[in-house]
Structures are given as C-alpha cells and as structure tokens.
Short mmCIF file of N, CA, C and O in Angstrom, two decimals:
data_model
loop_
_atom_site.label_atom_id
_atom_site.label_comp_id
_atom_site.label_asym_id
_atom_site.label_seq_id
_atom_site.Cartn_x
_atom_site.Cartn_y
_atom_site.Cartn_z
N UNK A 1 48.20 8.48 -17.92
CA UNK A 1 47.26 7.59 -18.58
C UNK A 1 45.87 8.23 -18.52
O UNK A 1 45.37 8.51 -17.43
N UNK A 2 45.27 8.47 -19.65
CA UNK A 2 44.05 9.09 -19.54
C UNK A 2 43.15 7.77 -20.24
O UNK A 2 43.36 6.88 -21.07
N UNK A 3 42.11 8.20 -19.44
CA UNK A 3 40.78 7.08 -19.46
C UNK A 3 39.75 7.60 -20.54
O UNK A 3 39.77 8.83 -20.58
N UNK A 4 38.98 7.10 -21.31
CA UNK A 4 38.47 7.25 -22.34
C UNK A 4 37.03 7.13 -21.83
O UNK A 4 36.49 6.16 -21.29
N UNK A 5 36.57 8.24 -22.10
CA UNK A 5 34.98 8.91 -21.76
C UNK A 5 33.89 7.67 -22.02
O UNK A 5 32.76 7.66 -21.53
N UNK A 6 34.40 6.71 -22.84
CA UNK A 6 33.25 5.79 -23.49
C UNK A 6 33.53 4.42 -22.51
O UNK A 6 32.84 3.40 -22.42
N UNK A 7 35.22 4.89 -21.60
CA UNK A 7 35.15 3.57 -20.94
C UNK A 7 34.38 3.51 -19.38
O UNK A 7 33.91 2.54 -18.79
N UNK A 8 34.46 5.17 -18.91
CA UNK A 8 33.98 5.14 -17.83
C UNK A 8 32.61 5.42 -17.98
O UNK A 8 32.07 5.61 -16.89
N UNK A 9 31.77 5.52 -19.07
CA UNK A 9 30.19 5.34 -18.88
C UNK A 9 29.59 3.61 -19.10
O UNK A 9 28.48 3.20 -18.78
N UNK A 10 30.38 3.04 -19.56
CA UNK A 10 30.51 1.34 -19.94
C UNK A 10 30.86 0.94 -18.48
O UNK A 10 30.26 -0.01 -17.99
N UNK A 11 31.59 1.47 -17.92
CA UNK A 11 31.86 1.31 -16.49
C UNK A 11 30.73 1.12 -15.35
O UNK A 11 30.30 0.17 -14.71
N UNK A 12 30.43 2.70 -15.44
CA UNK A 12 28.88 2.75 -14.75
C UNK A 12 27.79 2.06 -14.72
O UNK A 12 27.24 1.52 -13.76
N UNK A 13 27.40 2.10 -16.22
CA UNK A 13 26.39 1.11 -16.55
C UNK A 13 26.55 -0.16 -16.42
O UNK A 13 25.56 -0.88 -16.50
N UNK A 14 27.64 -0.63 -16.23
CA UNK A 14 27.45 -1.87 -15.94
C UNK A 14 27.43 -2.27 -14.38
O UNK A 14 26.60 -3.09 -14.00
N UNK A 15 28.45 -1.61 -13.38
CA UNK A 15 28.12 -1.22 -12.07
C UNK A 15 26.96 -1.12 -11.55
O UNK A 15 26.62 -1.70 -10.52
N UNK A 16 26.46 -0.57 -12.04
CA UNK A 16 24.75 -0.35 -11.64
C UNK A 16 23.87 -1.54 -12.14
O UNK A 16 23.35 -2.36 -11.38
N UNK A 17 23.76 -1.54 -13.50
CA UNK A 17 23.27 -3.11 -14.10
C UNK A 17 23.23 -4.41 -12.92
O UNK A 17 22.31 -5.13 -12.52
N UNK A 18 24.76 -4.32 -12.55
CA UNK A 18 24.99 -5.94 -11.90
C UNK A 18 24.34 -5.55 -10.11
O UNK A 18 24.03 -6.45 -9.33
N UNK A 19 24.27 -4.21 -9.81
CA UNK A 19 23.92 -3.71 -8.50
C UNK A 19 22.76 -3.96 -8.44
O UNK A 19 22.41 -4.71 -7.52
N UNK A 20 21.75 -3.45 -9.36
CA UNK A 20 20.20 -3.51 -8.95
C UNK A 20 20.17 -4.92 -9.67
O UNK A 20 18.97 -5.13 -9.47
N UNK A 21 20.51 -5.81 -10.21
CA UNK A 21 20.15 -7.39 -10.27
C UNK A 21 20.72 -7.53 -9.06
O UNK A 21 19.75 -7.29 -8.35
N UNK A 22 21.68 -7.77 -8.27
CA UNK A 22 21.91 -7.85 -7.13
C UNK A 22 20.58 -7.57 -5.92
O UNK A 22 20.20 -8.36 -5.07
N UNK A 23 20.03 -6.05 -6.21
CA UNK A 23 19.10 -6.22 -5.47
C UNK A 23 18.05 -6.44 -6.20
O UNK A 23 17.61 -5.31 -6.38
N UNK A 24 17.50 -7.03 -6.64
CA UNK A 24 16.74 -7.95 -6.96
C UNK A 24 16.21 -9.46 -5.94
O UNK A 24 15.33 -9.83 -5.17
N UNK A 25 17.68 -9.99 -6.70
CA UNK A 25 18.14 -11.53 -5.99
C UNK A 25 17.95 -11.28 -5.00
O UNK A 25 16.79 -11.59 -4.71
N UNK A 26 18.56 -10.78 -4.05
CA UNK A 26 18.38 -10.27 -2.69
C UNK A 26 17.09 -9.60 -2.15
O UNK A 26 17.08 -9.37 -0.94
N UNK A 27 16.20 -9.32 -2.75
CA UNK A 27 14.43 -8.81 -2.46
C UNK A 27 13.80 -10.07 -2.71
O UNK A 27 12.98 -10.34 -1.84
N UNK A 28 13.89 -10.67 -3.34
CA UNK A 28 13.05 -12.00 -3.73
C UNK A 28 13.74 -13.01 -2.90
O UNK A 28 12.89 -13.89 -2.70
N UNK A 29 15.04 -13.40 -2.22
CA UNK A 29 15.41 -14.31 -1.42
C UNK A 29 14.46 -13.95 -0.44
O UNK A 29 13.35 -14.48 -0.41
N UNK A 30 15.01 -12.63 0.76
CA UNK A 30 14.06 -12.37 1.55
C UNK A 30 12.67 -12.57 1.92
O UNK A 30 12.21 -12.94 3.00
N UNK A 31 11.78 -12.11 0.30
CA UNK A 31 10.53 -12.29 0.26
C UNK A 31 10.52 -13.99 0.49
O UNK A 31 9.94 -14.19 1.56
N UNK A 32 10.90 -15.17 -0.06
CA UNK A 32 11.08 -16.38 0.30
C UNK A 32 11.06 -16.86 1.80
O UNK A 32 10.40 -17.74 2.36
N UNK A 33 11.92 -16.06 2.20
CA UNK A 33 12.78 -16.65 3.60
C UNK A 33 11.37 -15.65 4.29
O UNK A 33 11.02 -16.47 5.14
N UNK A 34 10.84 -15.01 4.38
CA UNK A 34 9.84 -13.76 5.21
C UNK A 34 8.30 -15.05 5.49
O UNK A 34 7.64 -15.31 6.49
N UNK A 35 8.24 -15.62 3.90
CA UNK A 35 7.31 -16.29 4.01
C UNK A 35 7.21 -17.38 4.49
O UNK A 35 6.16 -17.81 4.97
N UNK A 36 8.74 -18.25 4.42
CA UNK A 36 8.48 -19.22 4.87
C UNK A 36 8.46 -19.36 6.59
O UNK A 36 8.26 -20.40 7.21
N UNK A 37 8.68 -18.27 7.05
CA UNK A 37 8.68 -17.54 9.10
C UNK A 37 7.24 -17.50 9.47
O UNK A 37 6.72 -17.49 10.59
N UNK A 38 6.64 -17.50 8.16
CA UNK A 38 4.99 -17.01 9.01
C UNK A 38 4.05 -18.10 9.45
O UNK A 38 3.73 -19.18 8.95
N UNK A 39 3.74 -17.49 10.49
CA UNK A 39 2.33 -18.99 10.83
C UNK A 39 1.52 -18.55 10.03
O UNK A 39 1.41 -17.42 9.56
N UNK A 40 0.73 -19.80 9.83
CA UNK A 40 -0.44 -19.94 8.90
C UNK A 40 -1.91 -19.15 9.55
O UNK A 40 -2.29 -19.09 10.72
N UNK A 41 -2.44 -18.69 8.51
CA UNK A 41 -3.62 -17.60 9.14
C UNK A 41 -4.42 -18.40 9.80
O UNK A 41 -4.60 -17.97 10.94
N UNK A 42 -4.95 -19.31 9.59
CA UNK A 42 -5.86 -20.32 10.09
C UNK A 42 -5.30 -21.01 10.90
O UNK A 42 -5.40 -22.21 10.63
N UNK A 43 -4.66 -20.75 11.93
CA UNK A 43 -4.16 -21.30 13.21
C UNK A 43 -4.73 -20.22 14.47
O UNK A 43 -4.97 -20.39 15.67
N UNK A 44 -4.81 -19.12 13.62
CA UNK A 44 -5.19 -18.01 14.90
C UNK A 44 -6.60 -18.05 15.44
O UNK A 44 -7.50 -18.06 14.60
N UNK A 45 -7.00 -18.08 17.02
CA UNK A 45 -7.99 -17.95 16.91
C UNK A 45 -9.11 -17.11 16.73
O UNK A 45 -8.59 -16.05 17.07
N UNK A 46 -10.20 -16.83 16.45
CA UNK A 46 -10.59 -16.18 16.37
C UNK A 46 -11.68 -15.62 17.75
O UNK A 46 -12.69 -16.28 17.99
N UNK A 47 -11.31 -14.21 18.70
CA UNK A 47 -11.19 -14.10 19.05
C UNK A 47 -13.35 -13.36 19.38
O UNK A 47 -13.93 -13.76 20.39
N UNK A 48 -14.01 -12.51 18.51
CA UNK A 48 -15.29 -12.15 18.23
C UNK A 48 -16.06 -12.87 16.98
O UNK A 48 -15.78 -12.92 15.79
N UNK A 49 -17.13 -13.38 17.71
CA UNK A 49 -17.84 -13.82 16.22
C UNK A 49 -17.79 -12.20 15.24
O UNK A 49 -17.68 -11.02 15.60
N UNK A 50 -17.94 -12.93 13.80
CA UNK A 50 -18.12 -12.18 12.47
C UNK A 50 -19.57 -11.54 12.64
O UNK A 50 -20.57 -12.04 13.16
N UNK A 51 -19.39 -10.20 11.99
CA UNK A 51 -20.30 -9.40 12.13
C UNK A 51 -21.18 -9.98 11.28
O UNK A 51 -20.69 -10.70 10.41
N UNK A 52 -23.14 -9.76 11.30
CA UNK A 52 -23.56 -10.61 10.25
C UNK A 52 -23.60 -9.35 8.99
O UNK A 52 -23.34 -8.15 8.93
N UNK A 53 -24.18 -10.58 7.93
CA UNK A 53 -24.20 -9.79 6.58
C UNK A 53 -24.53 -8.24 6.26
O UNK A 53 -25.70 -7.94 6.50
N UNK A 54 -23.97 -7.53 5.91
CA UNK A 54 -24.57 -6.23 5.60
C UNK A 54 -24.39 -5.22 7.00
O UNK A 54 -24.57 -4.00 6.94
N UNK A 55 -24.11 -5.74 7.90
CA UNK A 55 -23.82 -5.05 8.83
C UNK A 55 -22.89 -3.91 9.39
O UNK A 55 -22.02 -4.40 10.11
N UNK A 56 -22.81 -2.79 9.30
CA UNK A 56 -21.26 -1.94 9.59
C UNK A 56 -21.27 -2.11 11.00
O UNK A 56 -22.30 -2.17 11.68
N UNK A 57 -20.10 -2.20 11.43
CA UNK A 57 -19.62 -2.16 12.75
C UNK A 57 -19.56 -0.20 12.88
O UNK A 57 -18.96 0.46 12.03
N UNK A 58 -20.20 0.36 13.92
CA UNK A 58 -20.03 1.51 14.52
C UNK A 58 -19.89 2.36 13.54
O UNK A 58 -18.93 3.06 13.23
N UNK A 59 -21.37 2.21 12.87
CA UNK A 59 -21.65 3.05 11.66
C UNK A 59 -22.01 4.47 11.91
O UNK A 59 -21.93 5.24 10.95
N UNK A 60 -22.35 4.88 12.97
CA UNK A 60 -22.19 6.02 12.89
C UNK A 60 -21.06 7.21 13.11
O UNK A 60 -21.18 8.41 12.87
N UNK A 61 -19.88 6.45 13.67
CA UNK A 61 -19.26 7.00 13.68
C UNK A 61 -17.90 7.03 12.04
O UNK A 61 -17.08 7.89 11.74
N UNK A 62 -18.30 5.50 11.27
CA UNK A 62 -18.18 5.87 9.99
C UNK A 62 -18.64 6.99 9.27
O UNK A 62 -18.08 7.81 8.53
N UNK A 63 -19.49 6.88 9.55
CA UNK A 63 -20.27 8.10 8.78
C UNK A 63 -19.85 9.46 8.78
O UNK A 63 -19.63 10.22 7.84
N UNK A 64 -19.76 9.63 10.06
CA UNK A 64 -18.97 10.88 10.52
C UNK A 64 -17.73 11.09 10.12
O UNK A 64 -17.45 12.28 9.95
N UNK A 65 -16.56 9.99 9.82
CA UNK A 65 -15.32 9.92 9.46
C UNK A 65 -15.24 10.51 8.14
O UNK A 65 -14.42 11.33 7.72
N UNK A 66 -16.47 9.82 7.40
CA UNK A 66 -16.32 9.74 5.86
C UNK A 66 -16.90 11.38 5.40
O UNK A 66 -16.33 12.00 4.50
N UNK A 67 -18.18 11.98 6.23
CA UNK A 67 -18.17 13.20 6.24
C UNK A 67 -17.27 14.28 6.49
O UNK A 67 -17.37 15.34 5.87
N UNK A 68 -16.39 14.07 7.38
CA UNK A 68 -15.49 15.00 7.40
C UNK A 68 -14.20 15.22 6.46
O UNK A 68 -13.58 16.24 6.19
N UNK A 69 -14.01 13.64 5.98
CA UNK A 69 -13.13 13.47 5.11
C UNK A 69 -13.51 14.13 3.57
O UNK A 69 -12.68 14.51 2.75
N UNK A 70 -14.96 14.15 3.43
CA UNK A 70 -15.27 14.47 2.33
C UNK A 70 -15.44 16.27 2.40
O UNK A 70 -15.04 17.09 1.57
N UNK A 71 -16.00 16.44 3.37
CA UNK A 71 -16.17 18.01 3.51
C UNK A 71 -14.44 18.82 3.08
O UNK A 71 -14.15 19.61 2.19
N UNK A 72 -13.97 18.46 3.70
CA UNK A 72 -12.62 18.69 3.98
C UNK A 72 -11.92 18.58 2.39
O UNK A 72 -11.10 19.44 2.06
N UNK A 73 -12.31 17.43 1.39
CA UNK A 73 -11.47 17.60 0.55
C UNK A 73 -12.77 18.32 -0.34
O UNK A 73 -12.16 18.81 -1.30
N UNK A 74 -13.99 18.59 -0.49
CA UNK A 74 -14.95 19.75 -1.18
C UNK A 74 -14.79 21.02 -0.71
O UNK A 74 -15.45 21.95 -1.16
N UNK A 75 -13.64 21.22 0.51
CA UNK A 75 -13.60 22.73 1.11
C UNK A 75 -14.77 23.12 1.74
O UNK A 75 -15.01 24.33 1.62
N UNK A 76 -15.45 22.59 2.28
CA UNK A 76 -16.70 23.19 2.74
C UNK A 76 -16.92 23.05 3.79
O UNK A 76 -15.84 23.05 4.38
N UNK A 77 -18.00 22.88 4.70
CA UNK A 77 -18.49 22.98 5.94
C UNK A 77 -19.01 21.45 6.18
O UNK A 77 -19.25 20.82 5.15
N UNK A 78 -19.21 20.74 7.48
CA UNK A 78 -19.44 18.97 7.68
C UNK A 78 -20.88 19.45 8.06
O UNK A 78 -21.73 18.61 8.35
N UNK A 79 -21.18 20.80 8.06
CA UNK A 79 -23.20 21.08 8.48
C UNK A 79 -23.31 20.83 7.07
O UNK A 79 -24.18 19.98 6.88
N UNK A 80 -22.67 21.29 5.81
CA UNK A 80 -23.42 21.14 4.60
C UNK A 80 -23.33 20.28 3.88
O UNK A 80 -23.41 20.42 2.66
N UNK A 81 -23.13 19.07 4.51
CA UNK A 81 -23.09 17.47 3.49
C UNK A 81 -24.37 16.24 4.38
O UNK A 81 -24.60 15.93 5.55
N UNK A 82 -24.74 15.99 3.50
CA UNK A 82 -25.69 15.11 3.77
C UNK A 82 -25.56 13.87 3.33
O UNK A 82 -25.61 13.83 2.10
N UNK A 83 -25.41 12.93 3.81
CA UNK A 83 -25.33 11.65 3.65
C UNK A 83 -26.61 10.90 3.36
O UNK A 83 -26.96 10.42 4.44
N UNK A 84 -27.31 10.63 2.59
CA UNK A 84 -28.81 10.23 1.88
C UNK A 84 -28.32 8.70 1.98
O UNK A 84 -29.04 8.00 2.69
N UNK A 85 -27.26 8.09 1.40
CA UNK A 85 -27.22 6.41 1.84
C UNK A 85 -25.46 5.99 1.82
O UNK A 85 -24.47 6.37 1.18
N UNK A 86 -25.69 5.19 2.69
CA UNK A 86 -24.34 4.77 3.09
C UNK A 86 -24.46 3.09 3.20
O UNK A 86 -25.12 2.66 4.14
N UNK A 87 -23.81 2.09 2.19
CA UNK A 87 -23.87 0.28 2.90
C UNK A 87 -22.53 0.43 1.78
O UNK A 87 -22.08 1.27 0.99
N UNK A 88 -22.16 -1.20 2.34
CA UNK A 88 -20.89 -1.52 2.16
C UNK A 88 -20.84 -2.94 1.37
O UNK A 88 -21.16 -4.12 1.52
N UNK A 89 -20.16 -1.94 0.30
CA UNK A 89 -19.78 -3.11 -1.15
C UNK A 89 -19.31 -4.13 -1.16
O UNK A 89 -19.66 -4.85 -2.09
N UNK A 90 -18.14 -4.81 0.03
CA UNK A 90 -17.73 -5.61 -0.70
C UNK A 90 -17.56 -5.84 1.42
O UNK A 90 -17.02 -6.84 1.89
#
C-alpha cells in the first residue's frame, strides 16, 4: 500500500495546526491560573520612603555605568566621554 505524497503533507499540516492551537489553549489557561495565584501589589509593604521628585538614587555611580556602557559600544576609551547632562525622563 503506498501513501500518496498529498496525503502525508495534509497529514502534517494538520498535526501541527491542531498542536500549536493546543499550545495556545494551554499558554492562555496558565496565564489565567498564574494570575489568579498572585497577591495583589498593594498589600506589600512598603519597606523605604519614595525617592523625591527628580531625584536619581546613586547617581554617580549611574553615571559611571552608563559611561562605560557607552564607551564600550563607541569603541573608545571611558577618559574620552564626557557626560555634560544626565536627569531622568520618566
């Protein structure tokens, strides 16, 4: 008995079709069931007052992070970047 080339790609495709809807259903149950496990954010306490407005926490050593990160992807040296202004957008 020989099998016909058009039946075993109809085969596949549909194998796979009903597999990844499968995982689907099964990613979105989870995501359901994940959420409904969590405590609510506003139960936790909060542990340091909020920094005030405009403020960086341990900005200079940001600074330094963001210099090296930048030197590093310009190829260059962290003596030859200068940081002229640094505050935080958002």
């Amino acid at each position: 008995m020989q099998v016909s080339p058009l039946f075993v790609c109809l085969m596949g495709m549909g194998v796979t079709f009903i597999g990844l809807t499968c995982l689907i259903f099964l990613t979105l149950l989870l995501g359901k069931l994940a959420k409904g496990g969590a405590a609510p954010a506003a139960a936790a306490p909060s542990a340091a007052p909020a920094p005030t407005a405009g403020a960086i926490p341990n900005r200079q050593e940001l600074i330094a992070a963001v210099s090296v990160a930048l030197a590093e992807d310009l190829g260059t040296d962290v003596s030859g970047i200068r940081i002229l202004s640094f505050k935080k957008i958002s």
